[in-house]
PDB file of C-alpha atoms in Angstrom:
ATOM      1  CA  MET J 505       0.000   0.000   0.000  1.00  0.00           C
ATOM      2  CA  THR J 506       1.467   3.313  -1.071  1.00  0.00           C
ATOM      3  CA  LEU J 507       0.104   6.379   0.663  1.00  0.00           C
ATOM      4  CA  LEU J 508       2.775   8.880  -0.265  1.00  0.00           C
ATOM      5  CA  ARG J 509       3.080  10.488  -3.676  1.00  0.00           C
ATOM      6  CA  LEU J 510       6.293  11.697  -5.266  1.00  0.00           C
ATOM      7  CA  ASN J 511       5.606  14.507  -7.725  1.00  0.00           C
ATOM      8  CA  GLU J 512       7.775  16.614 -10.010  1.00  0.00           C
ATOM      9  CA  PRO J 513       5.911  19.965 -10.132  1.00  0.00           C
ATOM     10  CA  LEU J 514       8.814  21.599 -12.000  1.00  0.00           C
ATOM     11  CA  PRO J 515      11.688  19.942 -13.860  1.00  0.00           C
ATOM     12  CA  GLY J 516      14.241  18.811 -11.277  1.00  0.00           C
ATOM     13  CA  GLN J 517      12.053  19.865  -8.323  1.00  0.00           C
ATOM     14  CA  TYR J 518      10.373  17.056  -6.367  1.00  0.00           C
ATOM     15  CA  SER J 519       7.708  16.921  -3.673  1.00  0.00           C
ATOM     16  CA  LEU J 520       6.792  13.975  -1.468  1.00  0.00           C
ATOM     17  CA  LEU J 521       3.202  14.321  -0.247  1.00  0.00           C
ATOM     18  CA  LEU J 522       0.915  12.552   2.201  1.00  0.00           C
ATOM     19  CA  ASP J 523      -2.666  13.663   2.776  1.00  0.00           C
ATOM     20  CA  ALA J 524      -3.157  13.795   6.545  1.00  0.00           C
ATOM     21  CA  GLY J 525      -5.878  11.565   7.897  1.00  0.00           C
ATOM     22  CA  THR J 526      -5.540   8.899   5.197  1.00  0.00           C
ATOM     23  CA  ALA J 527      -3.091   6.461   6.793  1.00  0.00           C
ATOM     24  CA  PRO J 528      -4.150   3.092   8.208  1.00  0.00           C
ATOM     25  CA  VAL J 529      -2.300   3.998  11.436  1.00  0.00           C
ATOM     26  CA  ASP J 530      -4.335   7.153  12.166  1.00  0.00           C
ATOM     27  CA  SER J 531      -6.231   5.459  15.004  1.00  0.00           C
ATOM     28  CA  VAL J 532      -2.930   4.328  16.575  1.00  0.00           C
ATOM     29  CA  ILE J 533      -1.629   7.900  16.346  1.00  0.00           C
ATOM     30  CA  GLY J 534      -4.765   9.076  18.142  1.00  0.00           C
ATOM     31  CA  GLU J 535      -4.346   6.414  20.835  1.00  0.00           C
ATOM     32  CA  LEU J 536      -0.826   7.741  21.402  1.00  0.00           C
ATOM     33  CA  GLY J 537      -2.254  11.202  22.057  1.00  0.00           C
ATOM     34  CA  HIS J 538      -1.365  12.798  18.739  1.00  0.00           C
ATOM     35  CA  GLU J 539      -3.181  14.311  15.781  1.00  0.00           C
ATOM     36  CA  PRO J 540      -2.274  12.646  12.440  1.00  0.00           C
ATOM     37  CA  ASN J 541      -1.726  15.961  10.671  1.00  0.00           C
ATOM     38  CA  GLY J 542       1.073  17.117   8.394  1.00  0.00           C
ATOM     39  CA  TYR J 543       3.129  18.470  11.289  1.00  0.00           C
ATOM     40  CA  PHE J 544       3.000  15.125  13.088  1.00  0.00           C
ATOM     41  CA  TRP J 545       4.125  13.341   9.912  1.00  0.00           C
ATOM     42  CA  ALA J 546       7.031  15.782   9.552  1.00  0.00           C
ATOM     43  CA  GLY J 547       8.090  14.677  13.023  1.00  0.00           C
ATOM     44  CA  VAL J 548       7.838  11.047  11.940  1.00  0.00           C
ATOM     45  CA  ALA J 549      10.070  11.842   8.961  1.00  0.00           C
ATOM     46  CA  GLU J 550      12.605  13.635  11.181  1.00  0.00           C
ATOM     47  CA  VAL J 551      12.735  10.673  13.573  1.00  0.00           C
ATOM     48  CA  LEU J 552      13.118   8.173  10.731  1.00  0.00           C
ATOM     49  CA  VAL J 553      15.931  10.162   9.139  1.00  0.00           C
ATOM     50  CA  SER J 554      17.797  10.669  12.409  1.00  0.00           C
ATOM     51  CA  THR J 555      17.465   7.072  13.637  1.00  0.00           C
ATOM     52  CA  GLU J 556      17.340   4.925  10.508  1.00  0.00           C
ATOM     53  CA  SER J 557      18.857   6.869   7.631  1.00  0.00           C
ATOM     54  CA  PRO J 558      21.111   9.716   8.804  1.00  0.00           C
ATOM     55  CA  ALA J 559      22.644   9.912   5.305  1.00  0.00           C
ATOM     56  CA  LEU J 560      19.384  11.611   4.227  1.00  0.00           C
ATOM     57  CA  GLU J 561      19.907  14.503   6.650  1.00  0.00           C
ATOM     58  CA  GLY J 562      19.909  17.849   4.845  1.00  0.00           C
ATOM     59  CA  ARG J 563      19.060  16.389   1.420  1.00  0.00           C
ATOM     60  CA  PHE J 564      15.506  17.815   1.390  1.00  0.00           C
ATOM     61  CA  ALA J 565      13.338  20.228   3.378  1.00  0.00           C
ATOM     62  CA  TYR J 566       9.939  19.946   5.048  1.00  0.00           C
ATOM     63  CA  ASP J 567       6.902  22.137   4.464  1.00  0.00           C
ATOM     64  CA  PRO J 568       4.004  20.507   6.341  1.00  0.00           C
ATOM     65  CA  GLU J 569       0.517  21.917   6.751  1.00  0.00           C
ATOM     66  CA  ALA J 570      -2.345  20.755   8.934  1.00  0.00           C
ATOM     67  CA  GLY J 571      -3.854  18.736   6.087  1.00  0.00           C
ATOM     68  CA  MET J 572      -0.703  17.516   4.359  1.00  0.00           C
ATOM     69  CA  PHE J 573       2.857  16.356   4.912  1.00  0.00           C
ATOM     70  CA  CYS J 574       5.315  17.665   2.341  1.00  0.00           C
ATOM     71  CA  ALA J 575       9.039  17.136   1.884  1.00  0.00           C
ATOM     72  CA  TYR J 576      10.672  18.718  -1.139  1.00  0.00           C
ATOM     73  CA  GLY J 577      13.968  19.206  -2.885  1.00  0.00           C
ATOM     74  CA  THR J 578      16.024  18.399  -5.952  1.00  0.00           C
ATOM     75  CA  ASP J 579      17.306  14.984  -4.798  1.00  0.00           C
ATOM     76  CA  ARG J 580      14.717  12.533  -6.137  1.00  0.00           C
ATOM     77  CA  GLY J 581      16.625   9.535  -4.755  1.00  0.00           C
ATOM     78  CA  ALA J 582      16.619  10.922  -1.225  1.00  0.00           C
ATOM     79  CA  LEU J 583      12.880  11.580  -1.382  1.00  0.00           C
ATOM     80  CA  GLN J 584      12.299   8.056  -2.705  1.00  0.00           C
ATOM     81  CA  GLU J 585      14.235   6.669   0.277  1.00  0.00           C
ATOM     82  CA  LEU J 586      12.139   8.784   2.641  1.00  0.00           C
ATOM     83  CA  GLU J 587       8.984   7.579   0.892  1.00  0.00           C
ATOM     84  CA  ALA J 588       9.959   3.949   1.483  1.00  0.00           C
ATOM     85  CA  LEU J 589      10.764   4.585   5.155  1.00  0.00           C
ATOM     86  CA  MET J 590       7.527   6.456   5.775  1.00  0.00           C
ATOM     87  CA  ASN J 591       5.368   3.899   3.973  1.00  0.00           C
ATOM     88  CA  THR J 592       6.560   1.177   6.337  1.00  0.00           C
ATOM     89  CA  VAL J 593       5.477   3.232   9.365  1.00  0.00           C
ATOM     90  CA  ALA J 594       2.270   4.592   7.797  1.00  0.00           C
ATOM     91  CA  THR J 595       0.951   1.077   7.196  1.00  0.00           C
ATOM     92  CA  ASP J 596       2.100  -0.741  10.349  1.00  0.00           C
ATOM     93  CA  GLY J 597       0.464   0.190  13.646  1.00  0.00           C
ATOM     94  CA  GLU J 598       3.020  -1.587  15.825  1.00  0.00           C
ATOM     95  CA  ARG J 599       5.898   0.063  13.984  1.00  0.00           C
ATOM     96  CA  MET J 600       4.248   3.472  14.487  1.00  0.00           C
ATOM     97  CA  ARG J 601       3.674   2.740  18.179  1.00  0.00           C
ATOM     98  CA  ARG J 602       7.359   1.833  18.657  1.00  0.00           C
ATOM     99  CA  LEU J 603       8.573   4.864  16.700  1.00  0.00           C
ATOM    100  CA  VAL J 604       6.504   7.341  18.744  1.00  0.00           C
ATOM    101  CA  THR J 605       7.191   5.667  22.091  1.00  0.00           C
ATOM    102  CA  ASP J 606      10.949   5.438  21.462  1.00  0.00           C
ATOM    103  CA  ALA J 607      11.164   9.010  20.118  1.00  0.00           C
ATOM    104  CA  GLU J 608       9.295  10.449  23.098  1.00  0.00           C
ATOM    105  CA  ALA J 609      11.458   8.422  25.503  1.00  0.00           C
ATOM    106  CA  ARG J 610      14.484  10.170  23.921  1.00  0.00           C
ATOM    107  CA  GLY J 611      12.831  13.567  24.433  1.00  0.00           C
ATOM    108  CA  PHE J 612      11.548  14.171  20.892  1.00  0.00           C
ATOM    109  CA  GLU J 613       8.405  16.304  20.807  1.00  0.00           C
ATOM    110  CA  PHE J 614       6.013  15.871  17.906  1.00  0.00           C
ATOM    111  CA  ASP J 615       4.592  19.213  16.724  1.00  0.00           C
ATOM    112  CA  ASP J 616       0.984  18.291  16.128  1.00  0.00           C
TER     113      ASP J 616
END
């Protein structure tokens, strides 16, 4: 199941998008005390990059909104890697639960 979309709105410019409220793990996010909005998903992306793929750090930027997660940049490969990481969490409730619990135990605060 692919929830995220990688677009090329301009030649060489890429956007990775996720419509907030459309993931199978939204109820788990709510149980954990969070709102599954774009800002929350940006936090998920930050945690995934810092803990699982630090080589992605600085290769794209985030521009979330309440209704949508967005990461963008010129490095299509980096955004494809982020897409794969996020899809695994967005479709697996236990994986999401572990990610949030572990991140909060380390002091990470989700901005939702």
